[in-house]
Amino acid sequence: MPEIFPVLLCGGSGTRLWPVSRKSFPKQFVPLAGQGTLFQAAAGRMQGAEGVKCPLVLTNSDFRFIVAEQLAAEGIRPSAILIEPAAKNTGPAILAAALQLVAEHPEALMLVMPTDHSIPDAEAFRATVAAGVPRAEAGQIVTFGIRPDRPETGYGWIELGAAPVDGQAQKVARFVEKPALEAAQAMLAEGRYLWNAGIFLMQAKALIAAFEAHAADLVAPVAQAVGEARKDLDFLRLAEAPWEGVRDISVDYAVMEKAANIEVVPLGAAWSDLGDWNAVWRENGGAAGGAVTQGPVTAIDCEGTLLRSEVEGQHVVGIGLTDLVVVAMPDAVLVADRSRSQDVKTAVAQLKARSVRQAEVFPRDHRPWGWFETLALADRFQVKRIVVKPGAALSLQSHVHRAEHWIVVSGTAQVTVGEEVRLLSENQSVYVPLGAIHRLANPGKVPVVLIEVQTGAYLGEDDIIRYEDIYARGDEKGPAR
């Protein structure tokens, strides 16, 4: 068995799954179908299979610590985590992964996988990948198609020359972009079409050759970005200057729809892209009828309905509901007809146009040291809950416009205020005056939980002057504590 490197694509915003999925914390990091997250499931899907090596991850700067934390929670060590300076779609990202791999593993196969899909049967997935390995070794680009069970207009389709056969690679006749309903119905009835899952297996060198043949303008700047990449803690940042000139294009448009060496293997496993709340309802048993409930929820005489609560201490009750989606978050509630789940994206666009914070910002703000959330916010004061992981520390910082009062709820915190450093345990507190240089750290083995009360004329997260940071976040565009 040749070396196979899973390549995990970890971007996107998942706006159709708002309010649980948002730009600052998209759906791949959220448990939507099972106990773990979609990203963790994707990272572990090939673990332990013969010839499979540590995964390579492509993500952006905002998600890098979330990626590292969720991989560590599963005991998975990546071969590399590449940081894209800006989103340029799947074409440049996958090409960067190929160039990174081929430098050290010239004959390696790369298995490209989106990390926001659900494939519950990992064994069946591995068997399907194994069926594609001989063709990939022969220089073919192998994609994996999904047998359609409905005239889906939200997916791309793949046309074959004959009816698909499980476990058998077949020549791709053409790719069809998201079709109109009438065309989707005809393709479903025809029986020679599969859904395009965006999963690919090929030699890294074969993919580079395909880019050179069909999207040559991408190769030089992406190669330069990879060649000039620099280490940043456990991450590898692609060079920003050459990346700026890279064309924004999907791998389908750049290569797959043009190359002659494309074959497809039907995926012999259940699959869902969990692209909207209707898909989440279906994936969690909704097709059997009744109501799907997640979190603190009570459903009475509800049919075809999804009820989900993400709020600790808040119970959602549905009575006599039919074909609805109800999703409650601390800062937003979605109520929609399930048949109009795709329109959630339109609602998010309208919220964004009105500068509504909830459109993109998740209520729980994840940072490399832990997370915080706002419990109360009004003119000149804000109350937060802050959780600091064992061994973690916030940056050494000061504020121009606000003072802070910290009360430890649990754990032991090491607090620096000016020249004084001391330990605070449960029920102890400290005042941080406006302008004081300070830091909060957790020297213990359990999380520190504290309440922070801020007072001042301006309470924005960008009112931070940082002097030291163990996470080297100087390259971030936005503020960070």
PDB file of N, CA and C in Angstrom, residues 42-117:
ATOM      1  N   ALA A  42     -13.817  13.822  10.373  1.00  0.00           N
ATOM      2  CA  ALA A  42     -13.064  13.764   9.118  1.00  0.00           C
ATOM      3  C   ALA A  42     -11.599  13.436   9.377  1.00  0.00           C
ATOM      4  N   ALA A  43     -11.023  14.043  10.411  1.00  0.00           N
ATOM      5  CA  ALA A  43      -9.613  13.804  10.726  1.00  0.00           C
ATOM      6  C   ALA A  43      -9.364  12.355  11.126  1.00  0.00           C
ATOM      7  N   GLY A  44     -10.340  11.725  11.770  1.00  0.00           N
ATOM      8  CA  GLY A  44     -10.162  10.362  12.232  1.00  0.00           C
ATOM      9  C   GLY A  44     -10.643   9.300  11.279  1.00  0.00           C
ATOM     10  N   ARG A  45     -11.233   9.690  10.161  1.00  0.00           N
ATOM     11  CA  ARG A  45     -11.896   8.737   9.272  1.00  0.00           C
ATOM     12  C   ARG A  45     -10.927   7.708   8.675  1.00  0.00           C
ATOM     13  N   MET A  46      -9.714   8.110   8.402  1.00  0.00           N
ATOM     14  CA  MET A  46      -8.744   7.195   7.790  1.00  0.00           C
ATOM     15  C   MET A  46      -7.691   6.715   8.780  1.00  0.00           C
ATOM     16  N   GLN A  47      -7.761   7.138  10.026  1.00  0.00           N
ATOM     17  CA  GLN A  47      -6.753   6.777  11.015  1.00  0.00           C
ATOM     18  C   GLN A  47      -6.709   5.260  11.214  1.00  0.00           C
ATOM     19  N   GLY A  48      -5.502   4.708  11.181  1.00  0.00           N
ATOM     20  CA  GLY A  48      -5.316   3.280  11.391  1.00  0.00           C
ATOM     21  C   GLY A  48      -5.380   2.446  10.131  1.00  0.00           C
ATOM     22  N   ALA A  49      -5.809   3.020   9.008  1.00  0.00           N
ATOM     23  CA  ALA A  49      -5.853   2.276   7.756  1.00  0.00           C
ATOM     24  C   ALA A  49      -4.434   2.093   7.221  1.00  0.00           C
ATOM     25  N   GLU A  50      -4.230   1.018   6.491  1.00  0.00           N
ATOM     26  CA  GLU A  50      -2.894   0.691   5.982  1.00  0.00           C
ATOM     27  C   GLU A  50      -2.356   1.800   5.081  1.00  0.00           C
ATOM     28  N   GLY A  51      -1.130   2.210   5.356  1.00  0.00           N
ATOM     29  CA  GLY A  51      -0.457   3.196   4.525  1.00  0.00           C
ATOM     30  C   GLY A  51      -0.840   4.631   4.777  1.00  0.00           C
ATOM     31  N   VAL A  52      -1.798   4.865   5.653  1.00  0.00           N
ATOM     32  CA  VAL A  52      -2.280   6.229   5.878  1.00  0.00           C
ATOM     33  C   VAL A  52      -1.379   6.955   6.874  1.00  0.00           C
ATOM     34  N   LYS A  53      -0.947   8.136   6.504  1.00  0.00           N
ATOM     35  CA  LYS A  53      -0.044   8.946   7.318  1.00  0.00           C
ATOM     36  C   LYS A  53      -0.822  10.048   8.048  1.00  0.00           C
ATOM     37  N   CYS A  54      -0.076  10.857   8.758  1.00  0.00           N
ATOM     38  CA  CYS A  54      -0.699  11.955   9.508  1.00  0.00           C
ATOM     39  C   CYS A  54      -1.317  12.968   8.539  1.00  0.00           C
ATOM     40  N   PRO A  55      -2.474  13.519   8.866  1.00  0.00           N
ATOM     41  CA  PRO A  55      -3.148  14.421   7.937  1.00  0.00           C
ATOM     42  C   PRO A  55      -2.454  15.768   7.805  1.00  0.00           C
ATOM     43  N   LEU A  56      -2.651  16.380   6.658  1.00  0.00           N
ATOM     44  CA  LEU A  56      -2.223  17.756   6.407  1.00  0.00           C
ATOM     45  C   LEU A  56      -3.490  18.606   6.389  1.00  0.00           C
ATOM     46  N   VAL A  57      -3.477  19.712   7.116  1.00  0.00           N
ATOM     47  CA  VAL A  57      -4.666  20.552   7.264  1.00  0.00           C
ATOM     48  C   VAL A  57      -4.420  21.909   6.618  1.00  0.00           C
ATOM     49  N   LEU A  58      -5.424  22.390   5.886  1.00  0.00           N
ATOM     50  CA  LEU A  58      -5.398  23.763   5.371  1.00  0.00           C
ATOM     51  C   LEU A  58      -6.513  24.537   6.033  1.00  0.00           C
ATOM     52  N   THR A  59      -6.147  25.663   6.646  1.00  0.00           N
ATOM     53  CA  THR A  59      -7.132  26.483   7.334  1.00  0.00           C
ATOM     54  C   THR A  59      -6.676  27.933   7.289  1.00  0.00           C
ATOM     55  N   ASN A  60      -7.375  28.807   8.011  1.00  0.00           N
ATOM     56  CA  ASN A  60      -6.941  30.198   8.066  1.00  0.00           C
ATOM     57  C   ASN A  60      -6.485  30.551   9.479  1.00  0.00           C
ATOM     58  N   SER A  61      -5.994  31.748   9.639  1.00  0.00           N
ATOM     59  CA  SER A  61      -5.397  32.143  10.910  1.00  0.00           C
ATOM     60  C   SER A  61      -6.408  32.118  12.047  1.00  0.00           C
ATOM     61  N   ASP A  62      -7.665  32.477  11.760  1.00  0.00           N
ATOM     62  CA  ASP A  62      -8.674  32.537  12.812  1.00  0.00           C
ATOM     63  C   ASP A  62      -8.970  31.179  13.415  1.00  0.00           C
ATOM     64  N   PHE A  63      -8.844  30.109  12.618  1.00  0.00           N
ATOM     65  CA  PHE A  63      -9.248  28.782  13.069  1.00  0.00           C
ATOM     66  C   PHE A  63      -8.083  27.910  13.526  1.00  0.00           C
ATOM     67  N   ARG A  64      -6.828  28.398  13.419  1.00  0.00           N
ATOM     68  CA  ARG A  64      -5.698  27.495  13.604  1.00  0.00           C
ATOM     69  C   ARG A  64      -5.637  26.877  14.998  1.00  0.00           C
ATOM     70  N   PHE A  65      -5.953  27.643  16.035  1.00  0.00           N
ATOM     71  CA  PHE A  65      -5.884  27.082  17.385  1.00  0.00           C
ATOM     72  C   PHE A  65      -7.060  26.143  17.649  1.00  0.00           C
ATOM     73  N   ILE A  66      -8.215  26.414  17.042  1.00  0.00           N
ATOM     74  CA  ILE A  66      -9.345  25.498  17.161  1.00  0.00           C
ATOM     75  C   ILE A  66      -8.998  24.174  16.497  1.00  0.00           C
ATOM     76  N   VAL A  67      -8.400  24.232  15.316  1.00  0.00           N
ATOM     77  CA  VAL A  67      -7.963  23.027  14.610  1.00  0.00           C
ATOM     78  C   VAL A  67      -6.999  22.217  15.462  1.00  0.00           C
ATOM     79  N   ALA A  68      -5.982  22.882  15.997  1.00  0.00           N
ATOM     80  CA  ALA A  68      -4.971  22.188  16.804  1.00  0.00           C
ATOM     81  C   ALA A  68      -5.601  21.571  18.051  1.00  0.00           C
ATOM     82  N   GLU A  69      -6.509  22.300  18.688  1.00  0.00           N
ATOM     83  CA  GLU A  69      -7.139  21.807  19.913  1.00  0.00           C
ATOM     84  C   GLU A  69      -8.027  20.603  19.627  1.00  0.00           C
ATOM     85  N   GLN A  70      -8.809  20.663  18.559  1.00  0.00           N
ATOM     86  CA  GLN A  70      -9.709  19.548  18.265  1.00  0.00           C
ATOM     87  C   GLN A  70      -8.941  18.319  17.782  1.00  0.00           C
ATOM     88  N   LEU A  71      -7.838  18.493  17.084  1.00  0.00           N
ATOM     89  CA  LEU A  71      -6.994  17.353  16.723  1.00  0.00           C
ATOM     90  C   LEU A  71      -6.376  16.717  17.968  1.00  0.00           C
ATOM     91  N   ALA A  72      -5.868  17.563  18.864  1.00  0.00           N
ATOM     92  CA  ALA A  72      -5.242  17.051  20.091  1.00  0.00           C
ATOM     93  C   ALA A  72      -6.244  16.273  20.934  1.00  0.00           C
ATOM     94  N   ALA A  73      -7.500  16.733  20.955  1.00  0.00           N
ATOM     95  CA  ALA A  73      -8.526  16.042  21.731  1.00  0.00           C
ATOM     96  C   ALA A  73      -8.770  14.635  21.214  1.00  0.00           C
ATOM     97  N   GLU A  74      -8.496  14.400  19.917  1.00  0.00           N
ATOM     98  CA  GLU A  74      -8.667  13.079  19.318  1.00  0.00           C
ATOM     99  C   GLU A  74      -7.362  12.293  19.272  1.00  0.00           C
ATOM    100  N   GLY A  75      -6.282  12.873  19.800  1.00  0.00           N
ATOM    101  CA  GLY A  75      -4.986  12.196  19.775  1.00  0.00           C
ATOM    102  C   GLY A  75      -4.386  12.107  18.390  1.00  0.00           C
ATOM    103  N   ILE A  76      -4.712  13.059  17.506  1.00  0.00           N
ATOM    104  CA  ILE A  76      -4.219  13.048  16.130  1.00  0.00           C
ATOM    105  C   ILE A  76      -3.169  14.134  15.959  1.00  0.00           C
ATOM    106  N   ARG A  77      -2.000  13.736  15.490  1.00  0.00           N
ATOM    107  CA  ARG A  77      -0.906  14.685  15.252  1.00  0.00           C
ATOM    108  C   ARG A  77      -0.812  14.961  13.755  1.00  0.00           C
ATOM    109  N   PRO A  78      -1.008  16.194  13.318  1.00  0.00           N
ATOM    110  CA  PRO A  78      -0.959  16.478  11.883  1.00  0.00           C
ATOM    111  C   PRO A  78       0.460  16.484  11.346  1.00  0.00           C
ATOM    112  N   SER A  79       0.607  16.176  10.067  1.00  0.00           N
ATOM    113  CA  SER A  79       1.922  16.312   9.437  1.00  0.00           C
ATOM    114  C   SER A  79       2.259  17.783   9.254  1.00  0.00           C
ATOM    115  N   ALA A  80       1.246  18.609   9.039  1.00  0.00           N
ATOM    116  CA  ALA A  80       1.426  20.059   8.943  1.00  0.00           C
ATOM    117  C   ALA A  80       0.060  20.722   8.995  1.00  0.00           C
ATOM    118  N   ILE A  81       0.033  21.947   9.511  1.00  0.00           N
ATOM    119  CA  ILE A  81      -1.160  22.787   9.440  1.00  0.00           C
ATOM    120  C   ILE A  81      -0.763  24.029   8.665  1.00  0.00           C
ATOM    121  N   LEU A  82      -1.234  24.119   7.424  1.00  0.00           N
ATOM    122  CA  LEU A  82      -0.903  25.250   6.562  1.00  0.00           C
ATOM    123  C   LEU A  82      -1.916  26.366   6.772  1.00  0.00           C
ATOM    124  N   ILE A  83      -1.433  27.582   6.958  1.00  0.00           N
ATOM    125  CA  ILE A  83      -2.288  28.744   7.165  1.00  0.00           C
ATOM    126  C   ILE A  83      -2.350  29.541   5.869  1.00  0.00           C
ATOM    127  N   GLU A  84      -3.559  29.660   5.311  1.00  0.00           N
ATOM    128  CA  GLU A  84      -3.743  30.475   4.116  1.00  0.00           C
ATOM    129  C   GLU A  84      -3.849  31.948   4.517  1.00  0.00           C
ATOM    130  N   PRO A  85      -3.110  32.840   3.880  1.00  0.00           N
ATOM    131  CA  PRO A  85      -3.208  34.267   4.213  1.00  0.00           C
ATOM    132  C   PRO A  85      -4.570  34.859   3.898  1.00  0.00           C
ATOM    133  N   ALA A  86      -5.267  34.283   2.900  1.00  0.00           N
ATOM    134  CA  ALA A  86      -6.604  34.745   2.526  1.00  0.00           C
ATOM    135  C   ALA A  86      -7.304  33.592   1.832  1.00  0.00           C
ATOM    136  N   ALA A  87      -8.630  33.587   1.892  1.00  0.00           N
ATOM    137  CA  ALA A  87      -9.398  32.528   1.245  1.00  0.00           C
ATOM    138  C   ALA A  87      -9.336  32.702  -0.267  1.00  0.00           C
ATOM    139  N   LYS A  88      -8.888  31.666  -0.965  1.00  0.00           N
ATOM    140  CA  LYS A  88      -8.779  31.698  -2.422  1.00  0.00           C
ATOM    141  C   LYS A  88      -9.502  30.523  -3.071  1.00  0.00           C
ATOM    142  N   ASN A  89     -10.410  29.903  -2.347  1.00  0.00           N
ATOM    143  CA  ASN A  89     -11.184  28.770  -2.825  1.00  0.00           C
ATOM    144  C   ASN A  89     -10.328  27.492  -2.809  1.00  0.00           C
ATOM    145  N   THR A  90     -10.927  26.380  -3.275  1.00  0.00           N
ATOM    146  CA  THR A  90     -10.281  25.075  -3.097  1.00  0.00           C
ATOM    147  C   THR A  90      -9.125  24.829  -4.066  1.00  0.00           C
ATOM    148  N   GLY A  91      -9.122  25.488  -5.223  1.00  0.00           N
ATOM    149  CA  GLY A  91      -8.057  25.238  -6.192  1.00  0.00           C
ATOM    150  C   GLY A  91      -6.663  25.542  -5.649  1.00  0.00           C
ATOM    151  N   PRO A  92      -6.383  26.797  -5.280  1.00  0.00           N
ATOM    152  CA  PRO A  92      -5.061  27.108  -4.730  1.00  0.00           C
ATOM    153  C   PRO A  92      -4.744  26.340  -3.447  1.00  0.00           C
ATOM    154  N   ALA A  93      -5.739  26.116  -2.598  1.00  0.00           N
ATOM    155  CA  ALA A  93      -5.485  25.408  -1.342  1.00  0.00           C
ATOM    156  C   ALA A  93      -5.009  23.988  -1.590  1.00  0.00           C
ATOM    157  N   ILE A  94      -5.697  23.269  -2.482  1.00  0.00           N
ATOM    158  CA  ILE A  94      -5.324  21.877  -2.763  1.00  0.00           C
ATOM    159  C   ILE A  94      -3.989  21.828  -3.497  1.00  0.00           C
ATOM    160  N   LEU A  95      -3.735  22.776  -4.382  1.00  0.00           N
ATOM    161  CA  LEU A  95      -2.438  22.836  -5.057  1.00  0.00           C
ATOM    162  C   LEU A  95      -1.321  23.067  -4.050  1.00  0.00           C
ATOM    163  N   ALA A  96      -1.535  23.951  -3.079  1.00  0.00           N
ATOM    164  CA  ALA A  96      -0.526  24.189  -2.039  1.00  0.00           C
ATOM    165  C   ALA A  96      -0.226  22.909  -1.266  1.00  0.00           C
ATOM    166  N   ALA A  97      -1.264  22.152  -0.950  1.00  0.00           N
ATOM    167  CA  ALA A  97      -1.060  20.885  -0.241  1.00  0.00           C
ATOM    168  C   ALA A  97      -0.234  19.919  -1.083  1.00  0.00           C
ATOM    169  N   ALA A  98      -0.530  19.850  -2.377  1.00  0.00           N
ATOM    170  CA  ALA A  98       0.220  18.950  -3.261  1.00  0.00           C
ATOM    171  C   ALA A  98       1.688  19.339  -3.336  1.00  0.00           C
ATOM    172  N   LEU A  99       1.957  20.624  -3.455  1.00  0.00           N
ATOM    173  CA  LEU A  99       3.348  21.092  -3.526  1.00  0.00           C
ATOM    174  C   LEU A  99       4.078  20.850  -2.210  1.00  0.00           C
ATOM    175  N   GLN A 100       3.388  21.016  -1.097  1.00  0.00           N
ATOM    176  CA  GLN A 100       3.986  20.749   0.205  1.00  0.00           C
ATOM    177  C   GLN A 100       4.331  19.268   0.348  1.00  0.00           C
ATOM    178  N   LEU A 101       3.450  18.395  -0.098  1.00  0.00           N
ATOM    179  CA  LEU A 101       3.662  16.956   0.051  1.00  0.00           C
ATOM    180  C   LEU A 101       4.751  16.427  -0.892  1.00  0.00           C
ATOM    181  N   VAL A 102       4.703  16.869  -2.136  1.00  0.00           N
ATOM    182  CA  VAL A 102       5.592  16.274  -3.136  1.00  0.00           C
ATOM    183  C   VAL A 102       7.056  16.581  -2.849  1.00  0.00           C
ATOM    184  N   ALA A 103       7.339  17.641  -2.123  1.00  0.00           N
ATOM    185  CA  ALA A 103       8.720  17.995  -1.807  1.00  0.00           C
ATOM    186  C   ALA A 103       9.401  16.919  -0.960  1.00  0.00           C
ATOM    187  N   GLU A 104       8.638  16.291  -0.063  1.00  0.00           N
ATOM    188  CA  GLU A 104       9.223  15.269   0.811  1.00  0.00           C
ATOM    189  C   GLU A 104       8.773  13.853   0.454  1.00  0.00           C
ATOM    190  N   HIS A 105       7.650  13.744  -0.251  1.00  0.00           N
ATOM    191  CA  HIS A 105       7.102  12.420  -0.571  1.00  0.00           C
ATOM    192  C   HIS A 105       6.697  12.408  -2.051  1.00  0.00           C
ATOM    193  N   PRO A 106       7.645  12.258  -2.963  1.00  0.00           N
ATOM    194  CA  PRO A 106       7.380  12.412  -4.393  1.00  0.00           C
ATOM    195  C   PRO A 106       6.316  11.472  -4.951  1.00  0.00           C
ATOM    196  N   GLU A 107       6.172  10.285  -4.368  1.00  0.00           N
ATOM    197  CA  GLU A 107       5.204   9.313  -4.882  1.00  0.00           C
ATOM    198  C   GLU A 107       3.933   9.244  -4.051  1.00  0.00           C
ATOM    199  N   ALA A 108       3.768  10.137  -3.107  1.00  0.00           N
ATOM    200  CA  ALA A 108       2.645  10.057  -2.175  1.00  0.00           C
ATOM    201  C   ALA A 108       1.305  10.275  -2.877  1.00  0.00           C
ATOM    202  N   LEU A 109       0.280   9.600  -2.332  1.00  0.00           N
ATOM    203  CA  LEU A 109      -1.095   9.877  -2.722  1.00  0.00           C
ATOM    204  C   LEU A 109      -1.686  10.869  -1.720  1.00  0.00           C
ATOM    205  N   MET A 110      -2.524  11.748  -2.199  1.00  0.00           N
ATOM    206  CA  MET A 110      -3.215  12.680  -1.318  1.00  0.00           C
ATOM    207  C   MET A 110      -4.718  12.435  -1.415  1.00  0.00           C
ATOM    208  N   LEU A 111      -5.364  12.327  -0.265  1.00  0.00           N
ATOM    209  CA  LEU A 111      -6.807  12.119  -0.186  1.00  0.00           C
ATOM    210  C   LEU A 111      -7.419  13.409   0.313  1.00  0.00           C
ATOM    211  N   VAL A 112      -8.007  14.170  -0.588  1.00  0.00           N
ATOM    212  CA  VAL A 112      -8.547  15.482  -0.267  1.00  0.00           C
ATOM    213  C   VAL A 112      -9.980  15.322   0.249  1.00  0.00           C
ATOM    214  N   MET A 113     -10.246  15.876   1.447  1.00  0.00           N
ATOM    215  CA  MET A 113     -11.564  15.728   2.059  1.00  0.00           C
ATOM    216  C   MET A 113     -12.039  17.052   2.636  1.00  0.00           C
ATOM    217  N   PRO A 114     -13.250  17.486   2.298  1.00  0.00           N
ATOM    218  CA  PRO A 114     -13.874  18.563   3.074  1.00  0.00           C
ATOM    219  C   PRO A 114     -14.108  18.067   4.502  1.00  0.00           C
ATOM    220  N   THR A 115     -14.100  18.967   5.455  1.00  0.00           N
ATOM    221  CA  THR A 115     -14.260  18.547   6.854  1.00  0.00           C
ATOM    222  C   THR A 115     -15.621  18.919   7.424  1.00  0.00           C
ATOM    223  N   ASP A 116     -16.571  19.265   6.546  1.00  0.00           N
ATOM    224  CA  ASP A 116     -17.899  19.622   7.034  1.00  0.00           C
ATOM    225  C   ASP A 116     -18.966  18.657   6.515  1.00  0.00           C
ATOM    226  N   HIS A 117     -18.551  17.426   6.185  1.00  0.00           N
ATOM    227  CA  HIS A 117     -19.479  16.398   5.728  1.00  0.00           C
ATOM    228  C   HIS A 117     -19.630  15.312   6.783  1.00  0.00           C
TER     229      HIS A 117
END
